[in-house]
Amino acid sequence: MACDLRVVILRGLPAVHGLHCCEQLMRLVHPGRCSATTLRSGQRRSELAGRIGVDSHGLERSVARNNRFAATGVDEDFRKGSTPYNTYKGDPSHEPNACLGPIERGPFYAVKMVPGDFGTSRGLVTGPRGEVLDHDDRPIPGLYACGNDMNSAVGGRYIGAGITLGPALTFGYLAAMALAGRTQP
Protein backbone atom coordinates (compact mmCIF):
# COMPACT_ATOMS: atom_id res chain seq x y z
CA MET A 1 0.00 0.00 0.00
CA ALA A 2 1.47 3.35 -1.03
CA CYS A 3 -0.09 5.55 1.65
CA ASP A 4 -0.97 5.57 5.29
CA LEU A 5 -4.12 6.22 7.28
CA ARG A 6 -2.90 8.10 10.32
CA VAL A 7 -3.60 11.02 12.55
CA VAL A 8 -1.42 13.93 11.53
CA ILE A 9 -0.81 16.41 14.30
CA LEU A 10 0.28 19.78 12.99
CA ARG A 11 2.99 21.07 15.28
CA GLY A 12 2.75 24.65 16.44
CA LEU A 13 -0.99 24.90 15.86
CA PRO A 14 -3.65 24.73 18.58
CA ALA A 15 -5.14 21.22 18.76
CA VAL A 16 -5.52 20.67 15.03
CA HIS A 17 -6.06 17.02 14.22
CA GLY A 18 -6.93 15.41 10.95
CA LEU A 19 -7.24 12.04 9.38
CA HIS A 20 -5.00 12.45 6.37
CA CYS A 21 -4.49 9.98 3.57
CA CYS A 22 -4.18 9.69 -0.17
CA GLU A 23 -6.76 8.54 -2.71
CA GLN A 24 -5.60 4.91 -2.99
CA LEU A 25 -6.34 4.22 0.66
CA MET A 26 -9.45 6.40 0.73
CA ARG A 27 -11.09 4.19 -1.92
CA LEU A 28 -10.39 1.10 0.16
CA VAL A 29 -11.46 2.49 3.52
CA HIS A 30 -14.44 4.76 2.93
CA PRO A 31 -15.97 4.35 -0.53
CA GLY A 32 -18.89 6.78 -0.43
CA ARG A 33 -19.21 6.83 3.37
CA CYS A 34 -18.08 10.40 4.09
CA SER A 35 -20.22 13.44 3.40
CA ALA A 36 -19.02 16.81 2.16
CA THR A 37 -19.53 18.20 5.67
CA THR A 38 -16.99 15.81 7.21
CA LEU A 39 -14.57 15.15 4.36
CA ARG A 40 -12.22 17.70 2.82
CA SER A 41 -9.97 17.06 -0.15
CA GLY A 42 -7.38 18.75 -2.30
CA GLN A 43 -5.26 17.79 -5.29
CA ARG A 44 -2.22 19.23 -3.49
CA ARG A 45 -1.47 19.23 0.23
CA SER A 46 -1.35 23.03 0.22
CA GLU A 47 -4.88 23.09 -1.24
CA LEU A 48 -6.07 20.68 1.44
CA ALA A 49 -4.44 22.81 4.14
CA GLY A 50 -6.39 25.83 2.95
CA ARG A 51 -9.66 23.89 2.97
CA ILE A 52 -9.18 22.67 6.54
CA GLY A 53 -7.82 25.98 7.82
CA VAL A 54 -4.31 24.93 8.82
CA ASP A 55 -0.85 26.22 8.03
CA SER A 56 0.35 24.54 4.82
CA HIS A 57 3.98 24.54 6.01
CA GLY A 58 2.93 22.75 9.20
CA LEU A 59 1.05 20.15 7.19
CA GLU A 60 4.07 19.64 4.89
CA ARG A 61 6.35 19.15 7.93
CA SER A 62 3.93 16.62 9.47
CA VAL A 63 3.66 14.67 6.23
CA ALA A 64 7.45 14.72 5.76
CA ARG A 65 7.87 13.40 9.31
CA ASN A 66 5.31 10.65 8.65
CA ASN A 67 7.07 9.71 5.42
CA ARG A 68 10.42 9.42 7.23
CA PHE A 69 8.77 7.08 9.74
CA ALA A 70 7.28 5.08 6.86
CA ALA A 71 10.75 4.65 5.34
CA THR A 72 12.33 3.46 8.61
CA GLY A 73 9.29 1.50 9.80
CA VAL A 74 9.43 3.19 13.23
CA ASP A 75 6.65 5.63 14.21
CA GLU A 76 8.32 7.83 16.82
CA ASP A 77 5.12 9.79 17.51
CA PHE A 78 2.37 7.20 17.88
CA ARG A 79 4.29 3.88 17.86
CA LYS A 80 2.01 2.46 15.14
CA GLY A 81 2.88 -1.14 14.39
CA SER A 82 4.81 -1.58 17.63
CA THR A 83 2.37 -3.99 19.31
CA PRO A 84 0.78 -7.25 18.17
CA TYR A 85 -2.65 -5.54 18.35
CA ASN A 86 -1.49 -2.77 15.98
CA THR A 87 0.20 -5.21 13.62
CA TYR A 88 -2.95 -7.33 13.45
CA LYS A 89 -4.85 -4.29 12.15
CA GLY A 90 -2.23 -3.55 9.48
CA ASP A 91 -1.29 -4.92 6.07
CA PRO A 92 1.11 -7.85 6.65
CA SER A 93 2.42 -7.63 3.08
CA HIS A 94 3.57 -4.01 3.58
CA GLU A 95 7.11 -3.50 4.83
CA PRO A 96 8.96 -2.36 6.83
CA ASN A 97 5.89 -1.62 9.00
CA ALA A 98 2.50 -3.22 8.37
CA CYS A 99 0.75 -0.16 9.83
CA LEU A 100 2.69 2.71 8.32
CA GLY A 101 3.19 3.97 4.79
CA PRO A 102 4.04 7.23 3.05
CA ILE A 103 1.46 9.87 2.13
CA GLU A 104 2.53 10.66 -1.43
CA ARG A 105 -0.03 11.01 -4.22
CA GLY A 106 -3.10 13.22 -4.38
CA PRO A 107 -5.83 13.85 -4.11
CA PHE A 108 -5.37 14.13 -0.37
CA TYR A 109 -8.13 13.90 2.24
CA ALA A 110 -8.74 15.10 5.78
CA VAL A 111 -11.54 14.40 8.23
CA LYS A 112 -12.04 16.48 11.36
CA MET A 113 -11.52 14.39 14.47
CA VAL A 114 -12.29 15.37 18.04
CA PRO A 115 -11.53 13.56 21.29
CA GLY A 116 -14.32 11.56 22.85
CA ASP A 117 -15.00 9.40 25.87
CA PHE A 118 -15.42 6.05 24.12
CA GLY A 119 -13.69 4.16 26.92
CA THR A 120 -10.94 4.31 29.44
CA SER A 121 -8.15 2.15 30.73
CA ARG A 122 -7.68 4.16 33.93
CA GLY A 123 -10.28 4.91 36.56
CA LEU A 124 -11.18 4.49 40.20
CA VAL A 125 -8.99 2.02 42.08
CA THR A 126 -11.11 -0.82 43.44
CA GLY A 127 -10.79 -3.81 45.70
CA PRO A 128 -11.55 -7.44 44.85
CA ARG A 129 -15.35 -6.93 45.01
CA GLY A 130 -15.44 -3.59 43.17
CA GLU A 131 -15.33 -1.41 46.29
CA VAL A 132 -13.66 1.95 45.59
CA LEU A 133 -10.48 2.42 47.60
CA ASP A 134 -9.23 5.68 49.13
CA HIS A 135 -5.64 6.99 48.94
CA ASP A 136 -4.65 4.59 51.73
CA ASP A 137 -6.16 1.61 49.86
CA ARG A 138 -9.07 1.36 52.32
CA PRO A 139 -12.60 0.68 51.02
CA ILE A 140 -14.94 3.69 50.96
CA PRO A 141 -18.14 2.34 52.58
CA GLY A 142 -20.98 1.88 50.11
CA LEU A 143 -19.05 3.10 47.04
CA TYR A 144 -18.49 0.61 44.22
CA ALA A 145 -17.33 0.88 40.62
CA CYS A 146 -17.26 -1.37 37.57
CA GLY A 147 -16.71 -1.16 33.81
CA ASN A 148 -15.31 2.08 32.43
CA ASP A 149 -15.44 3.75 35.84
CA MET A 150 -12.98 1.37 37.47
CA ASN A 151 -9.25 1.11 36.87
CA SER A 152 -8.56 -1.44 34.17
CA ALA A 153 -7.98 -5.00 35.30
CA VAL A 154 -5.16 -5.15 32.75
CA GLY A 155 -3.14 -2.27 34.22
CA GLY A 156 -4.01 0.59 31.88
CA ARG A 157 -3.51 -1.32 28.65
CA TYR A 158 -6.05 -1.48 25.84
CA ILE A 159 -6.08 -5.07 24.65
CA GLY A 160 -8.98 -4.76 22.26
CA ALA A 161 -12.61 -3.90 21.70
CA GLY A 162 -14.87 -4.99 24.54
CA ILE A 163 -12.11 -5.21 27.14
CA THR A 164 -14.32 -3.44 29.71
CA LEU A 165 -17.37 -5.67 29.17
CA GLY A 166 -16.19 -8.72 31.10
CA PRO A 167 -14.93 -6.71 34.09
CA ALA A 168 -18.14 -4.63 34.03
CA LEU A 169 -20.29 -7.76 34.33
CA THR A 170 -18.00 -9.48 36.82
CA PHE A 171 -17.43 -6.55 39.15
CA GLY A 172 -21.04 -5.37 38.81
CA TYR A 173 -22.10 -8.81 40.02
CA LEU A 174 -19.54 -8.85 42.84
CA ALA A 175 -20.55 -5.34 43.94
CA ALA A 176 -24.25 -6.32 43.95
CA MET A 177 -23.44 -9.40 46.03
CA ALA A 178 -21.45 -7.29 48.49
CA LEU A 179 -24.24 -4.72 48.78
CA ALA A 180 -26.72 -7.55 49.38
CA GLY A 181 -24.45 -8.87 52.13
CA ARG A 182 -23.74 -12.11 50.31
CA THR A 183 -20.34 -13.61 49.59
CA GLN A 184 -21.50 -16.64 47.58
CA PRO A 185 -24.01 -16.86 44.68
mmCIF file with all atom_site columns, C-alpha atoms in Angstrom:
data_model
loop_
_atom_site.group_PDB
_atom_site.id
_atom_site.type_symbol
_atom_site.label_atom_id
_atom_site.label_alt_id
_atom_site.label_comp_id
_atom_site.label_asym_id
_atom_site.label_entity_id
_atom_site.label_seq_id
_atom_site.pdbx_PDB_ins_code
_atom_site.Cartn_x
_atom_site.Cartn_y
_atom_site.Cartn_z
_atom_site.occupancy
_atom_site.B_iso_or_equiv
_atom_site.pdbx_formal_charge
_atom_site.auth_seq_id
_atom_site.auth_comp_id
_atom_site.auth_asym_id
_atom_site.auth_atom_id
_atom_site.pdbx_PDB_model_num
ATOM 1   C CA . MET A 1 1   ? 0.000   0.000   0.000  1.00 0.00 ? 1   MET A CA 1
ATOM 2   C CA . ALA A 1 2   ? 1.470   3.354   -1.026 1.00 0.00 ? 2   ALA A CA 1
ATOM 3   C CA . CYS A 1 3   ? -0.094  5.549   1.645  1.00 0.00 ? 3   CYS A CA 1
ATOM 4   C CA . ASP A 1 4   ? -0.974  5.571   5.291  1.00 0.00 ? 4   ASP A CA 1
ATOM 5   C CA . LEU A 1 5   ? -4.119  6.223   7.278  1.00 0.00 ? 5   LEU A CA 1
ATOM 6   C CA . ARG A 1 6   ? -2.903  8.096   10.324 1.00 0.00 ? 6   ARG A CA 1
ATOM 7   C CA . VAL A 1 7   ? -3.604  11.020  12.546 1.00 0.00 ? 7   VAL A CA 1
ATOM 8   C CA . VAL A 1 8   ? -1.418  13.925  11.530 1.00 0.00 ? 8   VAL A CA 1
ATOM 9   C CA . ILE A 1 9   ? -0.808  16.414  14.299 1.00 0.00 ? 9   ILE A CA 1
ATOM 10  C CA . LEU A 1 10  ? 0.280   19.775  12.992 1.00 0.00 ? 10  LEU A CA 1
ATOM 11  C CA . ARG A 1 11  ? 2.987   21.071  15.282 1.00 0.00 ? 11  ARG A CA 1
ATOM 12  C CA . GLY A 1 12  ? 2.751   24.652  16.443 1.00 0.00 ? 12  GLY A CA 1
ATOM 13  C CA . LEU A 1 13  ? -0.990  24.898  15.864 1.00 0.00 ? 13  LEU A CA 1
ATOM 14  C CA . PRO A 1 14  ? -3.653  24.734  18.585 1.00 0.00 ? 14  PRO A CA 1
ATOM 15  C CA . ALA A 1 15  ? -5.142  21.219  18.761 1.00 0.00 ? 15  ALA A CA 1
ATOM 16  C CA . VAL A 1 16  ? -5.524  20.673  15.031 1.00 0.00 ? 16  VAL A CA 1
ATOM 17  C CA . HIS A 1 17  ? -6.065  17.024  14.221 1.00 0.00 ? 17  HIS A CA 1
ATOM 18  C CA . GLY A 1 18  ? -6.931  15.407  10.949 1.00 0.00 ? 18  GLY A CA 1
ATOM 19  C CA . LEU A 1 19  ? -7.242  12.036  9.376  1.00 0.00 ? 19  LEU A CA 1
ATOM 20  C CA . HIS A 1 20  ? -4.996  12.450  6.370  1.00 0.00 ? 20  HIS A CA 1
ATOM 21  C CA . CYS A 1 21  ? -4.495  9.980   3.574  1.00 0.00 ? 21  CYS A CA 1
ATOM 22  C CA . CYS A 1 22  ? -4.180  9.686   -0.175 1.00 0.00 ? 22  CYS A CA 1
ATOM 23  C CA . GLU A 1 23  ? -6.760  8.540   -2.706 1.00 0.00 ? 23  GLU A CA 1
ATOM 24  C CA . GLN A 1 24  ? -5.603  4.914   -2.991 1.00 0.00 ? 24  GLN A CA 1
ATOM 25  C CA . LEU A 1 25  ? -6.344  4.216   0.664  1.00 0.00 ? 25  LEU A CA 1
ATOM 26  C CA . MET A 1 26  ? -9.447  6.396   0.729  1.00 0.00 ? 26  MET A CA 1
ATOM 27  C CA . ARG A 1 27  ? -11.094 4.188   -1.923 1.00 0.00 ? 27  ARG A CA 1
ATOM 28  C CA . LEU A 1 28  ? -10.386 1.099   0.163  1.00 0.00 ? 28  LEU A CA 1
ATOM 29  C CA . VAL A 1 29  ? -11.457 2.489   3.520  1.00 0.00 ? 29  VAL A CA 1
ATOM 30  C CA . HIS A 1 30  ? -14.444 4.760   2.926  1.00 0.00 ? 30  HIS A CA 1
ATOM 31  C CA . PRO A 1 31  ? -15.973 4.347   -0.531 1.00 0.00 ? 31  PRO A CA 1
ATOM 32  C CA . GLY A 1 32  ? -18.894 6.779   -0.426 1.00 0.00 ? 32  GLY A CA 1
ATOM 33  C CA . ARG A 1 33  ? -19.205 6.829   3.369  1.00 0.00 ? 33  ARG A CA 1
ATOM 34  C CA . CYS A 1 34  ? -18.077 10.397  4.091  1.00 0.00 ? 34  CYS A CA 1
ATOM 35  C CA . SER A 1 35  ? -20.222 13.443  3.400  1.00 0.00 ? 35  SER A CA 1
ATOM 36  C CA . ALA A 1 36  ? -19.016 16.809  2.156  1.00 0.00 ? 36  ALA A CA 1
ATOM 37  C CA . THR A 1 37  ? -19.529 18.197  5.668  1.00 0.00 ? 37  THR A CA 1
ATOM 38  C CA . THR A 1 38  ? -16.988 15.809  7.210  1.00 0.00 ? 38  THR A CA 1
ATOM 39  C CA . LEU A 1 39  ? -14.569 15.147  4.357  1.00 0.00 ? 39  LEU A CA 1
ATOM 40  C CA . ARG A 1 40  ? -12.224 17.701  2.820  1.00 0.00 ? 40  ARG A CA 1
ATOM 41  C CA . SER A 1 41  ? -9.966  17.055  -0.150 1.00 0.00 ? 41  SER A CA 1
ATOM 42  C CA . GLY A 1 42  ? -7.377  18.755  -2.301 1.00 0.00 ? 42  GLY A CA 1
ATOM 43  C CA . GLN A 1 43  ? -5.258  17.786  -5.292 1.00 0.00 ? 43  GLN A CA 1
ATOM 44  C CA . ARG A 1 44  ? -2.217  19.227  -3.488 1.00 0.00 ? 44  ARG A CA 1
ATOM 45  C CA . ARG A 1 45  ? -1.472  19.230  0.227  1.00 0.00 ? 45  ARG A CA 1
ATOM 46  C CA . SER A 1 46  ? -1.355  23.033  0.219  1.00 0.00 ? 46  SER A CA 1
ATOM 47  C CA . GLU A 1 47  ? -4.881  23.095  -1.243 1.00 0.00 ? 47  GLU A CA 1
ATOM 48  C CA . LEU A 1 48  ? -6.075  20.681  1.441  1.00 0.00 ? 48  LEU A CA 1
ATOM 49  C CA . ALA A 1 49  ? -4.436  22.807  4.143  1.00 0.00 ? 49  ALA A CA 1
ATOM 50  C CA . GLY A 1 50  ? -6.395  25.832  2.949  1.00 0.00 ? 50  GLY A CA 1
ATOM 51  C CA . ARG A 1 51  ? -9.658  23.892  2.967  1.00 0.00 ? 51  ARG A CA 1
ATOM 52  C CA . ILE A 1 52  ? -9.185  22.668  6.541  1.00 0.00 ? 52  ILE A CA 1
ATOM 53  C CA . GLY A 1 53  ? -7.824  25.979  7.815  1.00 0.00 ? 53  GLY A CA 1
ATOM 54  C CA . VAL A 1 54  ? -4.306  24.930  8.823  1.00 0.00 ? 54  VAL A CA 1
ATOM 55  C CA . ASP A 1 55  ? -0.852  26.219  8.027  1.00 0.00 ? 55  ASP A CA 1
ATOM 56  C CA . SER A 1 56  ? 0.345   24.541  4.817  1.00 0.00 ? 56  SER A CA 1
ATOM 57  C CA . HIS A 1 57  ? 3.978   24.542  6.013  1.00 0.00 ? 57  HIS A CA 1
ATOM 58  C CA . GLY A 1 58  ? 2.930   22.750  9.203  1.00 0.00 ? 58  GLY A CA 1
ATOM 59  C CA . LEU A 1 59  ? 1.054   20.148  7.188  1.00 0.00 ? 59  LEU A CA 1
ATOM 60  C CA . GLU A 1 60  ? 4.070   19.639  4.892  1.00 0.00 ? 60  GLU A CA 1
ATOM 61  C CA . ARG A 1 61  ? 6.347   19.155  7.935  1.00 0.00 ? 61  ARG A CA 1
ATOM 62  C CA . SER A 1 62  ? 3.933   16.624  9.471  1.00 0.00 ? 62  SER A CA 1
ATOM 63  C CA . VAL A 1 63  ? 3.656   14.666  6.227  1.00 0.00 ? 63  VAL A CA 1
ATOM 64  C CA . ALA A 1 64  ? 7.446   14.716  5.758  1.00 0.00 ? 64  ALA A CA 1
ATOM 65  C CA . ARG A 1 65  ? 7.869   13.404  9.309  1.00 0.00 ? 65  ARG A CA 1
ATOM 66  C CA . ASN A 1 66  ? 5.307   10.655  8.650  1.00 0.00 ? 66  ASN A CA 1
ATOM 67  C CA . ASN A 1 67  ? 7.069   9.706   5.420  1.00 0.00 ? 67  ASN A CA 1
ATOM 68  C CA . ARG A 1 68  ? 10.421  9.418   7.233  1.00 0.00 ? 68  ARG A CA 1
ATOM 69  C CA . PHE A 1 69  ? 8.774   7.082   9.735  1.00 0.00 ? 69  PHE A CA 1
ATOM 70  C CA . ALA A 1 70  ? 7.284   5.078   6.858  1.00 0.00 ? 70  ALA A CA 1
ATOM 71  C CA . ALA A 1 71  ? 10.754  4.654   5.339  1.00 0.00 ? 71  ALA A CA 1
ATOM 72  C CA . THR A 1 72  ? 12.332  3.460   8.606  1.00 0.00 ? 72  THR A CA 1
ATOM 73  C CA . GLY A 1 73  ? 9.292   1.503   9.804  1.00 0.00 ? 73  GLY A CA 1
ATOM 74  C CA . VAL A 1 74  ? 9.429   3.194   13.233 1.00 0.00 ? 74  VAL A CA 1
ATOM 75  C CA . ASP A 1 75  ? 6.654   5.629   14.209 1.00 0.00 ? 75  ASP A CA 1
ATOM 76  C CA . GLU A 1 76  ? 8.324   7.835   16.824 1.00 0.00 ? 76  GLU A CA 1
ATOM 77  C CA . ASP A 1 77  ? 5.121   9.793   17.506 1.00 0.00 ? 77  ASP A CA 1
ATOM 78  C CA . PHE A 1 78  ? 2.372   7.197   17.882 1.00 0.00 ? 78  PHE A CA 1
ATOM 79  C CA . ARG A 1 79  ? 4.286   3.876   17.863 1.00 0.00 ? 79  ARG A CA 1
ATOM 80  C CA . LYS A 1 80  ? 2.010   2.460   15.137 1.00 0.00 ? 80  LYS A CA 1
ATOM 81  C CA . GLY A 1 81  ? 2.876   -1.140  14.390 1.00 0.00 ? 81  GLY A CA 1
ATOM 82  C CA . SER A 1 82  ? 4.812   -1.582  17.631 1.00 0.00 ? 82  SER A CA 1
ATOM 83  C CA . THR A 1 83  ? 2.370   -3.993  19.307 1.00 0.00 ? 83  THR A CA 1
ATOM 84  C CA . PRO A 1 84  ? 0.781   -7.249  18.170 1.00 0.00 ? 84  PRO A CA 1
ATOM 85  C CA . TYR A 1 85  ? -2.646  -5.541  18.352 1.00 0.00 ? 85  TYR A CA 1
ATOM 86  C CA . ASN A 1 86  ? -1.491  -2.766  15.981 1.00 0.00 ? 86  ASN A CA 1
ATOM 87  C CA . THR A 1 87  ? 0.201   -5.210  13.620 1.00 0.00 ? 87  THR A CA 1
ATOM 88  C CA . TYR A 1 88  ? -2.951  -7.332  13.449 1.00 0.00 ? 88  TYR A CA 1
ATOM 89  C CA . LYS A 1 89  ? -4.851  -4.294  12.154 1.00 0.00 ? 89  LYS A CA 1
ATOM 90  C CA . GLY A 1 90  ? -2.227  -3.546  9.480  1.00 0.00 ? 90  GLY A CA 1
ATOM 91  C CA . ASP A 1 91  ? -1.291  -4.923  6.067  1.00 0.00 ? 91  ASP A CA 1
ATOM 92  C CA . PRO A 1 92  ? 1.109   -7.851  6.649  1.00 0.00 ? 92  PRO A CA 1
ATOM 93  C CA . SER A 1 93  ? 2.422   -7.628  3.080  1.00 0.00 ? 93  SER A CA 1
ATOM 94  C CA . HIS A 1 94  ? 3.568   -4.014  3.577  1.00 0.00 ? 94  HIS A CA 1
ATOM 95  C CA . GLU A 1 95  ? 7.108   -3.497  4.830  1.00 0.00 ? 95  GLU A CA 1
ATOM 96  C CA . PRO A 1 96  ? 8.957   -2.360  6.829  1.00 0.00 ? 96  PRO A CA 1
ATOM 97  C CA . ASN A 1 97  ? 5.886   -1.619  9.003  1.00 0.00 ? 97  ASN A CA 1
ATOM 98  C CA . ALA A 1 98  ? 2.496   -3.219  8.373  1.00 0.00 ? 98  ALA A CA 1
ATOM 99  C CA . CYS A 1 99  ? 0.746   -0.155  9.831  1.00 0.00 ? 99  CYS A CA 1
ATOM 100 C CA . LEU A 1 100 ? 2.691   2.715   8.320  1.00 0.00 ? 100 LEU A CA 1
ATOM 101 C CA . GLY A 1 101 ? 3.188   3.968   4.791  1.00 0.00 ? 101 GLY A CA 1
ATOM 102 C CA . PRO A 1 102 ? 4.038   7.227   3.053  1.00 0.00 ? 102 PRO A CA 1
ATOM 103 C CA . ILE A 1 103 ? 1.462   9.867   2.133  1.00 0.00 ? 103 ILE A CA 1
ATOM 104 C CA . GLU A 1 104 ? 2.526   10.657  -1.426 1.00 0.00 ? 104 GLU A CA 1
ATOM 105 C CA . ARG A 1 105 ? -0.035  11.013  -4.224 1.00 0.00 ? 105 ARG A CA 1
ATOM 106 C CA . GLY A 1 106 ? -3.104  13.216  -4.381 1.00 0.00 ? 106 GLY A CA 1
ATOM 107 C CA . PRO A 1 107 ? -5.828  13.845  -4.110 1.00 0.00 ? 107 PRO A CA 1
ATOM 108 C CA . PHE A 1 108 ? -5.369  14.135  -0.370 1.00 0.00 ? 108 PHE A CA 1
ATOM 109 C CA . TYR A 1 109 ? -8.126  13.900  2.236  1.00 0.00 ? 109 TYR A CA 1
ATOM 110 C CA . ALA A 1 110 ? -8.736  15.098  5.784  1.00 0.00 ? 110 ALA A CA 1
ATOM 111 C CA . VAL A 1 111 ? -11.536 14.396  8.229  1.00 0.00 ? 111 VAL A CA 1
ATOM 112 C CA . LYS A 1 112 ? -12.039 16.478  11.362 1.00 0.00 ? 112 LYS A CA 1
ATOM 113 C CA . MET A 1 113 ? -11.518 14.387  14.474 1.00 0.00 ? 113 MET A CA 1
ATOM 114 C CA . VAL A 1 114 ? -12.295 15.371  18.039 1.00 0.00 ? 114 VAL A CA 1
ATOM 115 C CA . PRO A 1 115 ? -11.531 13.564  21.294 1.00 0.00 ? 115 PRO A CA 1
ATOM 116 C CA . GLY A 1 116 ? -14.318 11.560  22.848 1.00 0.00 ? 116 GLY A CA 1
ATOM 117 C CA . ASP A 1 117 ? -15.005 9.404   25.870 1.00 0.00 ? 117 ASP A CA 1
ATOM 118 C CA . PHE A 1 118 ? -15.418 6.049   24.121 1.00 0.00 ? 118 PHE A CA 1
ATOM 119 C CA . GLY A 1 119 ? -13.687 4.161   26.918 1.00 0.00 ? 119 GLY A CA 1
ATOM 120 C CA . THR A 1 120 ? -10.940 4.313   29.440 1.00 0.00 ? 120 THR A CA 1
ATOM 121 C CA . SER A 1 121 ? -8.155  2.150   30.728 1.00 0.00 ? 121 SER A CA 1
ATOM 122 C CA . ARG A 1 122 ? -7.684  4.159   33.934 1.00 0.00 ? 122 ARG A CA 1
ATOM 123 C CA . GLY A 1 123 ? -10.278 4.912   36.556 1.00 0.00 ? 123 GLY A CA 1
ATOM 124 C CA . LEU A 1 124 ? -11.175 4.489   40.203 1.00 0.00 ? 124 LEU A CA 1
ATOM 125 C CA . VAL A 1 125 ? -8.989  2.019   42.084 1.00 0.00 ? 125 VAL A CA 1
ATOM 126 C CA . THR A 1 126 ? -11.114 -0.817  43.440 1.00 0.00 ? 126 THR A CA 1
ATOM 127 C CA . GLY A 1 127 ? -10.787 -3.809  45.699 1.00 0.00 ? 127 GLY A CA 1
ATOM 128 C CA . PRO A 1 128 ? -11.549 -7.436  44.845 1.00 0.00 ? 128 PRO A CA 1
ATOM 129 C CA . ARG A 1 129 ? -15.354 -6.930  45.008 1.00 0.00 ? 129 ARG A CA 1
ATOM 130 C CA . GLY A 1 130 ? -15.440 -3.587  43.174 1.00 0.00 ? 130 GLY A CA 1
ATOM 131 C CA . GLU A 1 131 ? -15.332 -1.415  46.291 1.00 0.00 ? 131 GLU A CA 1
ATOM 132 C CA . VAL A 1 132 ? -13.662 1.950   45.588 1.00 0.00 ? 132 VAL A CA 1
ATOM 133 C CA . LEU A 1 133 ? -10.477 2.425   47.595 1.00 0.00 ? 133 LEU A CA 1
ATOM 134 C CA . ASP A 1 134 ? -9.233  5.676   49.132 1.00 0.00 ? 134 ASP A CA 1
ATOM 135 C CA . HIS A 1 135 ? -5.643  6.992   48.944 1.00 0.00 ? 135 HIS A CA 1
ATOM 136 C CA . ASP A 1 136 ? -4.648  4.586   51.730 1.00 0.00 ? 136 ASP A CA 1
ATOM 137 C CA . ASP A 1 137 ? -6.161  1.605   49.860 1.00 0.00 ? 137 ASP A CA 1
ATOM 138 C CA . ARG A 1 138 ? -9.067  1.357   52.318 1.00 0.00 ? 138 ARG A CA 1
ATOM 139 C CA . PRO A 1 139 ? -12.597 0.682   51.017 1.00 0.00 ? 139 PRO A CA 1
ATOM 140 C CA . ILE A 1 140 ? -14.940 3.693   50.964 1.00 0.00 ? 140 ILE A CA 1
ATOM 141 C CA . PRO A 1 141 ? -18.144 2.344   52.580 1.00 0.00 ? 141 PRO A CA 1
ATOM 142 C CA . GLY A 1 142 ? -20.982 1.885   50.111 1.00 0.00 ? 142 GLY A CA 1
ATOM 143 C CA . LEU A 1 143 ? -19.054 3.100   47.043 1.00 0.00 ? 143 LEU A CA 1
ATOM 144 C CA . TYR A 1 144 ? -18.491 0.611   44.224 1.00 0.00 ? 144 TYR A CA 1
ATOM 145 C CA . ALA A 1 145 ? -17.335 0.875   40.620 1.00 0.00 ? 145 ALA A CA 1
ATOM 146 C CA . CYS A 1 146 ? -17.256 -1.370  37.573 1.00 0.00 ? 146 CYS A CA 1
ATOM 147 C CA . GLY A 1 147 ? -16.711 -1.165  33.807 1.00 0.00 ? 147 GLY A CA 1
ATOM 148 C CA . ASN A 1 148 ? -15.312 2.076   32.426 1.00 0.00 ? 148 ASN A CA 1
ATOM 149 C CA . ASP A 1 149 ? -15.442 3.752   35.844 1.00 0.00 ? 149 ASP A CA 1
ATOM 150 C CA . MET A 1 150 ? -12.977 1.374   37.465 1.00 0.00 ? 150 MET A CA 1
ATOM 151 C CA . ASN A 1 151 ? -9.252  1.114   36.866 1.00 0.00 ? 151 ASN A CA 1
ATOM 152 C CA . SER A 1 152 ? -8.563  -1.442  34.170 1.00 0.00 ? 152 SER A CA 1
ATOM 153 C CA . ALA A 1 153 ? -7.982  -4.997  35.302 1.00 0.00 ? 153 ALA A CA 1
ATOM 154 C CA . VAL A 1 154 ? -5.161  -5.152  32.746 1.00 0.00 ? 154 VAL A CA 1
ATOM 155 C CA . GLY A 1 155 ? -3.144  -2.274  34.215 1.00 0.00 ? 155 GLY A CA 1
ATOM 156 C CA . GLY A 1 156 ? -4.012  0.590   31.884 1.00 0.00 ? 156 GLY A CA 1
ATOM 157 C CA . ARG A 1 157 ? -3.513  -1.317  28.650 1.00 0.00 ? 157 ARG A CA 1
ATOM 158 C CA . TYR A 1 158 ? -6.055  -1.478  25.843 1.00 0.00 ? 158 TYR A CA 1
ATOM 159 C CA . ILE A 1 159 ? -6.077  -5.070  24.647 1.00 0.00 ? 159 ILE A CA 1
ATOM 160 C CA . GLY A 1 160 ? -8.982  -4.761  22.258 1.00 0.00 ? 160 GLY A CA 1
ATOM 161 C CA . ALA A 1 161 ? -12.607 -3.903  21.703 1.00 0.00 ? 161 ALA A CA 1
ATOM 162 C CA . GLY A 1 162 ? -14.872 -4.991  24.540 1.00 0.00 ? 162 GLY A CA 1
ATOM 163 C CA . ILE A 1 163 ? -12.109 -5.207  27.143 1.00 0.00 ? 163 ILE A CA 1
ATOM 164 C CA . THR A 1 164 ? -14.321 -3.442  29.705 1.00 0.00 ? 164 THR A CA 1
ATOM 165 C CA . LEU A 1 165 ? -17.372 -5.666  29.166 1.00 0.00 ? 165 LEU A CA 1
ATOM 166 C CA . GLY A 1 166 ? -16.191 -8.724  31.096 1.00 0.00 ? 166 GLY A CA 1
ATOM 167 C CA . PRO A 1 167 ? -14.932 -6.715  34.092 1.00 0.00 ? 167 PRO A CA 1
ATOM 168 C CA . ALA A 1 168 ? -18.145 -4.631  34.034 1.00 0.00 ? 168 ALA A CA 1
ATOM 169 C CA . LEU A 1 169 ? -20.292 -7.758  34.328 1.00 0.00 ? 169 LEU A CA 1
ATOM 170 C CA . THR A 1 170 ? -18.000 -9.482  36.821 1.00 0.00 ? 170 THR A CA 1
ATOM 171 C CA . PHE A 1 171 ? -17.432 -6.548  39.149 1.00 0.00 ? 171 PHE A CA 1
ATOM 172 C CA . GLY A 1 172 ? -21.044 -5.371  38.814 1.00 0.00 ? 172 GLY A CA 1
ATOM 173 C CA . TYR A 1 173 ? -22.103 -8.811  40.016 1.00 0.00 ? 173 TYR A CA 1
ATOM 174 C CA . LEU A 1 174 ? -19.543 -8.846  42.842 1.00 0.00 ? 174 LEU A CA 1
ATOM 175 C CA . ALA A 1 175 ? -20.549 -5.339  43.941 1.00 0.00 ? 175 ALA A CA 1
ATOM 176 C CA . ALA A 1 176 ? -24.247 -6.317  43.947 1.00 0.00 ? 176 ALA A CA 1
ATOM 177 C CA . MET A 1 177 ? -23.440 -9.400  46.031 1.00 0.00 ? 177 MET A CA 1
ATOM 178 C CA . ALA A 1 178 ? -21.451 -7.294  48.495 1.00 0.00 ? 178 ALA A CA 1
ATOM 179 C CA . LEU A 1 179 ? -24.239 -4.718  48.777 1.00 0.00 ? 179 LEU A CA 1
ATOM 180 C CA . ALA A 1 180 ? -26.722 -7.550  49.385 1.00 0.00 ? 180 ALA A CA 1
ATOM 181 C CA . GLY A 1 181 ? -24.447 -8.868  52.133 1.00 0.00 ? 181 GLY A CA 1
ATOM 182 C CA . ARG A 1 182 ? -23.742 -12.108 50.314 1.00 0.00 ? 182 ARG A CA 1
ATOM 183 C CA . THR A 1 183 ? -20.343 -13.614 49.592 1.00 0.00 ? 183 THR A CA 1
ATOM 184 C CA . GLN A 1 184 ? -21.502 -16.643 47.580 1.00 0.00 ? 184 GLN A CA 1
ATOM 185 C CA . PRO A 1 185 ? -24.008 -16.857 44.685 1.00 0.00 ? 185 PRO A CA 1
#
